[in-house]
mmCIF file of C-alpha atoms in Angstrom:
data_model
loop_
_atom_site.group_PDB
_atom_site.id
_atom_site.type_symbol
_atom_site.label_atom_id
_atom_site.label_comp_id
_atom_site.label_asym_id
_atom_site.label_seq_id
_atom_site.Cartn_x
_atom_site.Cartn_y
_atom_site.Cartn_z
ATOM 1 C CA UNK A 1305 68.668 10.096 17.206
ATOM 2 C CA UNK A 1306 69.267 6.947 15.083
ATOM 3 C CA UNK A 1307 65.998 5.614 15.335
ATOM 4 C CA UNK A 1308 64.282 8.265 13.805
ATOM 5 C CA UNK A 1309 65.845 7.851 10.606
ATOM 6 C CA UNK A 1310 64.562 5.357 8.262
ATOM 7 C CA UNK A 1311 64.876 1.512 9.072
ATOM 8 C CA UNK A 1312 61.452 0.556 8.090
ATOM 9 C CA UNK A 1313 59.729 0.506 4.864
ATOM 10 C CA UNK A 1314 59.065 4.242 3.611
ATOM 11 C CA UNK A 1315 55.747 5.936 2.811
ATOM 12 C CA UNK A 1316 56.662 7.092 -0.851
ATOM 13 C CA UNK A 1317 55.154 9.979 -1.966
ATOM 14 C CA UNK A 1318 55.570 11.538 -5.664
ATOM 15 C CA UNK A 1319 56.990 14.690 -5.955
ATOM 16 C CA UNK A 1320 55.159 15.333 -9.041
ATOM 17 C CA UNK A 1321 51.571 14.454 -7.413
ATOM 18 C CA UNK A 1322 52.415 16.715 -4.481
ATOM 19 C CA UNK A 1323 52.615 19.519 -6.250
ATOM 20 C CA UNK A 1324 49.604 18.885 -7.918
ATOM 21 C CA UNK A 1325 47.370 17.433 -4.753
ATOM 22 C CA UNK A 1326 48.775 19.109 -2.030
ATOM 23 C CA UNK A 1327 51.933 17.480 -0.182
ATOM 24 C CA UNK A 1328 49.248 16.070 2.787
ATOM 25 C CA UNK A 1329 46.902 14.955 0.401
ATOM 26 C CA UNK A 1330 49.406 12.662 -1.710
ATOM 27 C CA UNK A 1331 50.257 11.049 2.019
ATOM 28 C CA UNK A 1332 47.268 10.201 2.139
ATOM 29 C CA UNK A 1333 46.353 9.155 -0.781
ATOM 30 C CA UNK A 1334 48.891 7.010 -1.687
ATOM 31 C CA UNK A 1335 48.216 5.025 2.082
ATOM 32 C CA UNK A 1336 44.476 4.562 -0.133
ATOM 33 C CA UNK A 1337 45.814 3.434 -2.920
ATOM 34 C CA UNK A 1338 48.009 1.178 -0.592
ATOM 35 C CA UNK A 1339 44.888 -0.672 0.733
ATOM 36 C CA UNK A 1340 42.584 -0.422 -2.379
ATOM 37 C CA UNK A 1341 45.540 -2.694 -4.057
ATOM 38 C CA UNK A 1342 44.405 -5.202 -1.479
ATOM 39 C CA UNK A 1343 40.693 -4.582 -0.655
ATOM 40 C CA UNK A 1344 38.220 -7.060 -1.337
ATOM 41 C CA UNK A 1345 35.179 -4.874 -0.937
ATOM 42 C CA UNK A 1346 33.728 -4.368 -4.674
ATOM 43 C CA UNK A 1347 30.750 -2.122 -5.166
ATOM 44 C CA UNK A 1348 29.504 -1.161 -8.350
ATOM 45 C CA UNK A 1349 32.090 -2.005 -10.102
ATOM 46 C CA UNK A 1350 34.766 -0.290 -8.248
ATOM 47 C CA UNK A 1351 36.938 -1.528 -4.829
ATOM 48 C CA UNK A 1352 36.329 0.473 -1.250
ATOM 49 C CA UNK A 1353 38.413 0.833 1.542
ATOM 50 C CA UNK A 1354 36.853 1.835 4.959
ATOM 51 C CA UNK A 1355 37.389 3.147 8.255
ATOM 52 C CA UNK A 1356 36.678 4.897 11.137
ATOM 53 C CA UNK A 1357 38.635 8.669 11.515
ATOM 54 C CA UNK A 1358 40.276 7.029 14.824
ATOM 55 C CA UNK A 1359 41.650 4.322 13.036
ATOM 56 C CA UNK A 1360 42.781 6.073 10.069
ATOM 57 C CA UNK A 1361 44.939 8.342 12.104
ATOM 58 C CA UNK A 1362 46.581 5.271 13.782
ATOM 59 C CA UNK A 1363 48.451 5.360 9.825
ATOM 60 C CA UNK A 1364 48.921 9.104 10.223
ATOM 61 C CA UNK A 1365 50.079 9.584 13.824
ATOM 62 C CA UNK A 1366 51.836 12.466 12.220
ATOM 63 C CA UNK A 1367 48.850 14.307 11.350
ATOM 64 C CA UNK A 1368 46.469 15.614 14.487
ATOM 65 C CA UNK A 1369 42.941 14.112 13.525
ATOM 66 C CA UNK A 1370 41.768 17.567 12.525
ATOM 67 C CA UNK A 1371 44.409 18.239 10.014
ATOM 68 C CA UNK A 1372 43.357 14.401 8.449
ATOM 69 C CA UNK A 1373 39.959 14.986 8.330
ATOM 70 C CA UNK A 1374 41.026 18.215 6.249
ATOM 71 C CA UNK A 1375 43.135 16.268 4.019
ATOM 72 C CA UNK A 1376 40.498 13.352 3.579
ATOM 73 C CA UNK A 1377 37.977 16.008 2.795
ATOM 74 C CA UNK A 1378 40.078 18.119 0.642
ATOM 75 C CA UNK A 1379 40.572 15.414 -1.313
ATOM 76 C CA UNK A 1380 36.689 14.695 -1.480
ATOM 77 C CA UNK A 1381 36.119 18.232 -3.033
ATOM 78 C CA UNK A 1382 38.795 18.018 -5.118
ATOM 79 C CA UNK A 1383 37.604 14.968 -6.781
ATOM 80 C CA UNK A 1384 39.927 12.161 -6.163
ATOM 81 C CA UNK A 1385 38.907 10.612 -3.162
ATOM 82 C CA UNK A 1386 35.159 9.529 -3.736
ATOM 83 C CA UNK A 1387 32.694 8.401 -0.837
ATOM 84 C CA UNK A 1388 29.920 6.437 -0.241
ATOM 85 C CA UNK A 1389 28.076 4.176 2.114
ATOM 86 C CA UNK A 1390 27.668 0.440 1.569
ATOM 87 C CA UNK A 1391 27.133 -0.451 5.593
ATOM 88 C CA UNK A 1392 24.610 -3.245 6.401
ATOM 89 C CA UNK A 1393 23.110 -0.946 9.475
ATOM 90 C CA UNK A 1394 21.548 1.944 8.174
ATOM 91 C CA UNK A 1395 22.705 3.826 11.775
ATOM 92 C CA UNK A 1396 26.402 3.130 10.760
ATOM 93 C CA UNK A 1397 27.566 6.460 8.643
ATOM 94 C CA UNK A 1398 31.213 4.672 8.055
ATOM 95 C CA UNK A 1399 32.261 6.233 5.334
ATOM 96 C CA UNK A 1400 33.943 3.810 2.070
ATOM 97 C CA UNK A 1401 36.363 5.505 0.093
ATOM 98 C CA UNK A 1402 37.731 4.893 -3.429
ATOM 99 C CA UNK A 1403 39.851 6.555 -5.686
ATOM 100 C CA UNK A 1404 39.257 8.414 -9.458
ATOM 101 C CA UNK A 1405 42.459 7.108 -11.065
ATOM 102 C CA UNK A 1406 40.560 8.671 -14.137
ATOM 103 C CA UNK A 1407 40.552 11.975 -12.878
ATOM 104 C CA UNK A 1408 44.058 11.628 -11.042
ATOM 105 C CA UNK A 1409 45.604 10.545 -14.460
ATOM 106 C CA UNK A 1410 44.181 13.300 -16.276
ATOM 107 C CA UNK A 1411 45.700 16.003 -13.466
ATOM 108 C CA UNK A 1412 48.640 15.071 -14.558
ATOM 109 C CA UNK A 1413 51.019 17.288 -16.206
ATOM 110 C CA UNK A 1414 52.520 15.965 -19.819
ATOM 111 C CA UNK A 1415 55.445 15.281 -18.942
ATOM 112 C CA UNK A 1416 54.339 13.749 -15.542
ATOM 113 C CA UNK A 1417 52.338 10.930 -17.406
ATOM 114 C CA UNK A 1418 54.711 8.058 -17.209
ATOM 115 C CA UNK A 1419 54.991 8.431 -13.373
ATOM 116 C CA UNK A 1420 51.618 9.500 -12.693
ATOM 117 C CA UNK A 1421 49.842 6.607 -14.724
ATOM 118 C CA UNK A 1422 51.684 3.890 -12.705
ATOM 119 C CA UNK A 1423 49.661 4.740 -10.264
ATOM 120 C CA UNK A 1424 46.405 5.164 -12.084
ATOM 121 C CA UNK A 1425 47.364 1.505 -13.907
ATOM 122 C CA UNK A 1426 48.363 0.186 -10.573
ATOM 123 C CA UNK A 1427 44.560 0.653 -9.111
ATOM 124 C CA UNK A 1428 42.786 -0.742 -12.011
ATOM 125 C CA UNK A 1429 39.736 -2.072 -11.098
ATOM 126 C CA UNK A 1430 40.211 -5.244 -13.201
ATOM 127 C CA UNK A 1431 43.160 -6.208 -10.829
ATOM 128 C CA UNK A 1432 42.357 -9.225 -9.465
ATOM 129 C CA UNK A 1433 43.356 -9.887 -5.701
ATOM 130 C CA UNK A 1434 43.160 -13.046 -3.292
ATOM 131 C CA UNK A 1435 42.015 -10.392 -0.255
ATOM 132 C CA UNK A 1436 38.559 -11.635 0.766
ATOM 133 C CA UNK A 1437 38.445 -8.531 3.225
ATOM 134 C CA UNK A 1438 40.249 -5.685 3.940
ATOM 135 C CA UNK A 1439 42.130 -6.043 7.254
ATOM 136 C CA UNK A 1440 41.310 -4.061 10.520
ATOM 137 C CA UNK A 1441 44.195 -1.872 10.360
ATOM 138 C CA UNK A 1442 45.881 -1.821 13.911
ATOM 139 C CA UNK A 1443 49.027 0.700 15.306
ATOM 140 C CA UNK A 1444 51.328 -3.007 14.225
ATOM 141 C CA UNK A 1445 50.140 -2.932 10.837
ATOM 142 C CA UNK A 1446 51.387 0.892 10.559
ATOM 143 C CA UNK A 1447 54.564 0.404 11.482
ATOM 144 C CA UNK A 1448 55.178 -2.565 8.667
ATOM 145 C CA UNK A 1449 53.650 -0.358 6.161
ATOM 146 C CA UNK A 1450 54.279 3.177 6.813
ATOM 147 C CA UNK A 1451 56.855 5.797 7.828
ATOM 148 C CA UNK A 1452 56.846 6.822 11.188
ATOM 149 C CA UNK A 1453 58.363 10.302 9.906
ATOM 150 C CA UNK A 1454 56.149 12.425 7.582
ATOM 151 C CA UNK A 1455 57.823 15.013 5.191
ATOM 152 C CA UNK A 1456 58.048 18.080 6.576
ATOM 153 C CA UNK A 1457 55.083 20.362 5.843
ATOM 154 C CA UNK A 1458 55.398 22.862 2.601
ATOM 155 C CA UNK A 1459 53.814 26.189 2.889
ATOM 156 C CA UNK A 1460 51.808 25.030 -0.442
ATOM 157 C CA UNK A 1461 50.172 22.363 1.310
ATOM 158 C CA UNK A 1462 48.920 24.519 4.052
ATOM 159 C CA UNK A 1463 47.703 26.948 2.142
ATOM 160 C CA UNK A 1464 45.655 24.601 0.078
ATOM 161 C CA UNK A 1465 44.038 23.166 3.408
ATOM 162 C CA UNK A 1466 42.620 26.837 4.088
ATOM 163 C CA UNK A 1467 41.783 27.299 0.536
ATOM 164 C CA UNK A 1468 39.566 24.864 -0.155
ATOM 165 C CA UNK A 1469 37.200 25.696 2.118
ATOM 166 C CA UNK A 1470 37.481 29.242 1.631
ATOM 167 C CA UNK A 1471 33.760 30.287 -0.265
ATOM 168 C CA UNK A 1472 35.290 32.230 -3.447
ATOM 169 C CA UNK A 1473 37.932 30.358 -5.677
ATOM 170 C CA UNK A 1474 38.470 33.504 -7.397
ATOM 171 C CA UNK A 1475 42.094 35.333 -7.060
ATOM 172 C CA UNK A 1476 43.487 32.262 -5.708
ATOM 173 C CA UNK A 1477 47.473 33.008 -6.868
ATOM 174 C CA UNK A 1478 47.501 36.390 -5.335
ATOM 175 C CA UNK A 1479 45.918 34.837 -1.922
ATOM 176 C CA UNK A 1480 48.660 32.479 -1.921
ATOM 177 C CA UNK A 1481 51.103 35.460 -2.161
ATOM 178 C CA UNK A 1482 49.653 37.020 0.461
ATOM 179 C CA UNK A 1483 48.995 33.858 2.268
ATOM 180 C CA UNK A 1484 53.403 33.876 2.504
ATOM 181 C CA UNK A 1485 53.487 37.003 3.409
ATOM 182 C CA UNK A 1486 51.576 36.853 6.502
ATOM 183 C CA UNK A 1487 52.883 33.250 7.621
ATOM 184 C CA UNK A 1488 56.552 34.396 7.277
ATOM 185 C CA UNK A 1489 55.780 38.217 9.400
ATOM 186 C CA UNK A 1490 55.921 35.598 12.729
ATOM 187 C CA UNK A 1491 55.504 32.469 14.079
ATOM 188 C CA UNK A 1492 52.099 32.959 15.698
ATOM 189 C CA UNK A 1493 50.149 33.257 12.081
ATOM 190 C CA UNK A 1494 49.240 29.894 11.963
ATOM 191 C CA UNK A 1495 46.602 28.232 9.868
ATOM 192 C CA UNK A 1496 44.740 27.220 13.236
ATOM 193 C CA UNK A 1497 44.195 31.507 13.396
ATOM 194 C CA UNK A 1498 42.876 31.843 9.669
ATOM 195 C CA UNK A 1499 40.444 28.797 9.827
ATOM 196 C CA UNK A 1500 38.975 30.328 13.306
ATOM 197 C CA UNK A 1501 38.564 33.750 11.472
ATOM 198 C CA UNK A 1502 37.225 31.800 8.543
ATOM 199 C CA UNK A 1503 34.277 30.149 10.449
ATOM 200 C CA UNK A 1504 33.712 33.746 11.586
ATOM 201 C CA UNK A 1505 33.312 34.898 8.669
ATOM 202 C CA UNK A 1506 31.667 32.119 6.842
ATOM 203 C CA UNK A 1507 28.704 32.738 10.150
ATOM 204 C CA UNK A 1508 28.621 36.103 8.638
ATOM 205 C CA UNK A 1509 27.883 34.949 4.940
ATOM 206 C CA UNK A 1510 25.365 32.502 5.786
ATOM 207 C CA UNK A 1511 23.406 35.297 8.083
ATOM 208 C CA UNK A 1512 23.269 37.777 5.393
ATOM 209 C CA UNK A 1513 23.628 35.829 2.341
ATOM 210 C CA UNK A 1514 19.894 37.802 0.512
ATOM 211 C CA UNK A 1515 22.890 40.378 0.038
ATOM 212 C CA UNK A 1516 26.001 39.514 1.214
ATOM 213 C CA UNK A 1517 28.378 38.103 -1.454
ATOM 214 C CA UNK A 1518 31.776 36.846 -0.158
ATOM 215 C CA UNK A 1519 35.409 38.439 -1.133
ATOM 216 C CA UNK A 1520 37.624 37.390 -3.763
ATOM 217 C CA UNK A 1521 40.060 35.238 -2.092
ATOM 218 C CA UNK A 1522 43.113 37.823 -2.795
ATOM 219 C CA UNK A 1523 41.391 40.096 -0.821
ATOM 220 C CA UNK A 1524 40.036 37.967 2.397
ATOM 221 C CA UNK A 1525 43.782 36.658 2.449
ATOM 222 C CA UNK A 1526 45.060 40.297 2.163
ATOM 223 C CA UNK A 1527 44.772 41.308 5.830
ATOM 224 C CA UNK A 1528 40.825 41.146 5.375
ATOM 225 C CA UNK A 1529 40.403 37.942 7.226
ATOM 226 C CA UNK A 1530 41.280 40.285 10.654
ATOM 227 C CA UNK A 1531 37.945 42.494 9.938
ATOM 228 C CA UNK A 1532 35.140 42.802 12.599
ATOM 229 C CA UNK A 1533 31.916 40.910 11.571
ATOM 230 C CA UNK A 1534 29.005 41.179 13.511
ATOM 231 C CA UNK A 1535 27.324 37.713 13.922
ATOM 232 C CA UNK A 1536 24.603 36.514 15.749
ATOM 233 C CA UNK A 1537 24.245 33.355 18.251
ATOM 234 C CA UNK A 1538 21.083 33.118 17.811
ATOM 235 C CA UNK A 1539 18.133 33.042 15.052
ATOM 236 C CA UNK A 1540 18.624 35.260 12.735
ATOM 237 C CA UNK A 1541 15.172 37.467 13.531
ATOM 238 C CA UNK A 1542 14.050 41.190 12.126
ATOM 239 C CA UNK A 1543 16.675 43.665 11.170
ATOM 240 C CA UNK A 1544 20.384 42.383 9.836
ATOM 241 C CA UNK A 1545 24.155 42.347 10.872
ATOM 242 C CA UNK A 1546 26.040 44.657 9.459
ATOM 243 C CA UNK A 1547 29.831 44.292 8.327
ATOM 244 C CA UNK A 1548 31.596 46.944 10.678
ATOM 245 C CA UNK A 1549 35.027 45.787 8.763
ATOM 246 C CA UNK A 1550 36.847 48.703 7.164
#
């Protein structure tokens, strides 16, 4: 079991931005901040890193690909990770990637600053670098430049994955509480459940939405998310779909 502790260079992760990110989305975003530090690709005034999904997960073997391209996009909506498209071929939808050190410095808490800022400082976009390109990342490169163990998952973080993509933000402490609750009643309530119910119900929103509003959070997360909507396949046509949820 030796060689699963650390002998190679660690992926460092701040406590402090965890807690304020999400623990999956300050993996990930320090690995960006990793390789905006040496990109070469300057647009508008800011530096871009790019890549396809595949090879991004080669630096997050950790994560399935579904779970990163929740992270990637949670961070997208949460306003740290920005994207755009700078590709010569107008067919190629690579996304590029850079990060809002303004916006991640001002997330953090007061007494955070100090450790948050070297961060922000660190990506400054009048750093100067000798990088002419930013280097296909291959499975070698990973293991020189980041752990091959993640930490382990927090309960926080996984809640936040479902979260922001649930429609209503409102009641979002009490959703978390029940969001415990129902993880910890057994092992089968799994996040891979609630976002299958989710799409359900998000079907069920967008085929009624003349009327339909969607729940407070603390109240989908309160059992709710189990409730029988009625959804159609096809065009929606005359008549509706009625919630048959109690």
């Amino acid at each position: 079991m030796g060689n699963l502790l650390i002998s190679e260079p660690p992926l460092q992760v701040l406590p402090s931005l965890a807690v304020r990110v999400g623990l999956k989305e300050a993996i990930v975003l320090q690995q960006f901040h990793y390789w905006l530090q040496r990109s070469g690709n300057n647009r508008d005034g800011y530096k871009w890193v790019y890549n396809s999904y595949d090879e991004w997960h080669k630096q997050f073997p950790f994560f399935s690909k579904v779970t990163l391209r929740r992270t990637i996009n949670s961070l997208e909506k949460q306003g740290y990770l920005v994207s755009g498209n700078y590709n010569k071929a107008g067919f190629d939808k690579t996304k590029w990637y850079r990060i809002d050190y303004q916006r991640l410095s001002k997330a953090c808490d007061q007494n955070d600053h100090t450790r948050c800022s070297n961060c922000s400082h660190a990506g400054d976009q009048n750093e100067q670098t000798n990088t002419n390109r930013l280097p296909e990342i291959t499975t070698e490169t990973t293991k020189e430049n980041s752990a091959a163990v993640a930490a382990p998952s927090s309960i926080e973080s996984e809640f936040e994955e479902i979260w922001s993509a649930y429609p209503s933000k409102k009641g979002k402490k009490q959703a978390f509480n029940h969001y415990k609750a129902w993880r910890k009643k057994s092992a089968k309530h799994s996040n891979d459940y609630l976002f299958n119910r989710l799409k359900l119900y998000k079907q069920y929103i967008s085929q009624n939405k003349d009327w339909y509003r969607p729940m407070d959070g603390s109240t989908w997360f309160n059992g709710r998310f189990d409730d029988e909507y009625q959804v159609s396949t096809e065009q929606k046509h005359e008549g509706r779909e009625y919630w048959t949820g109690g």
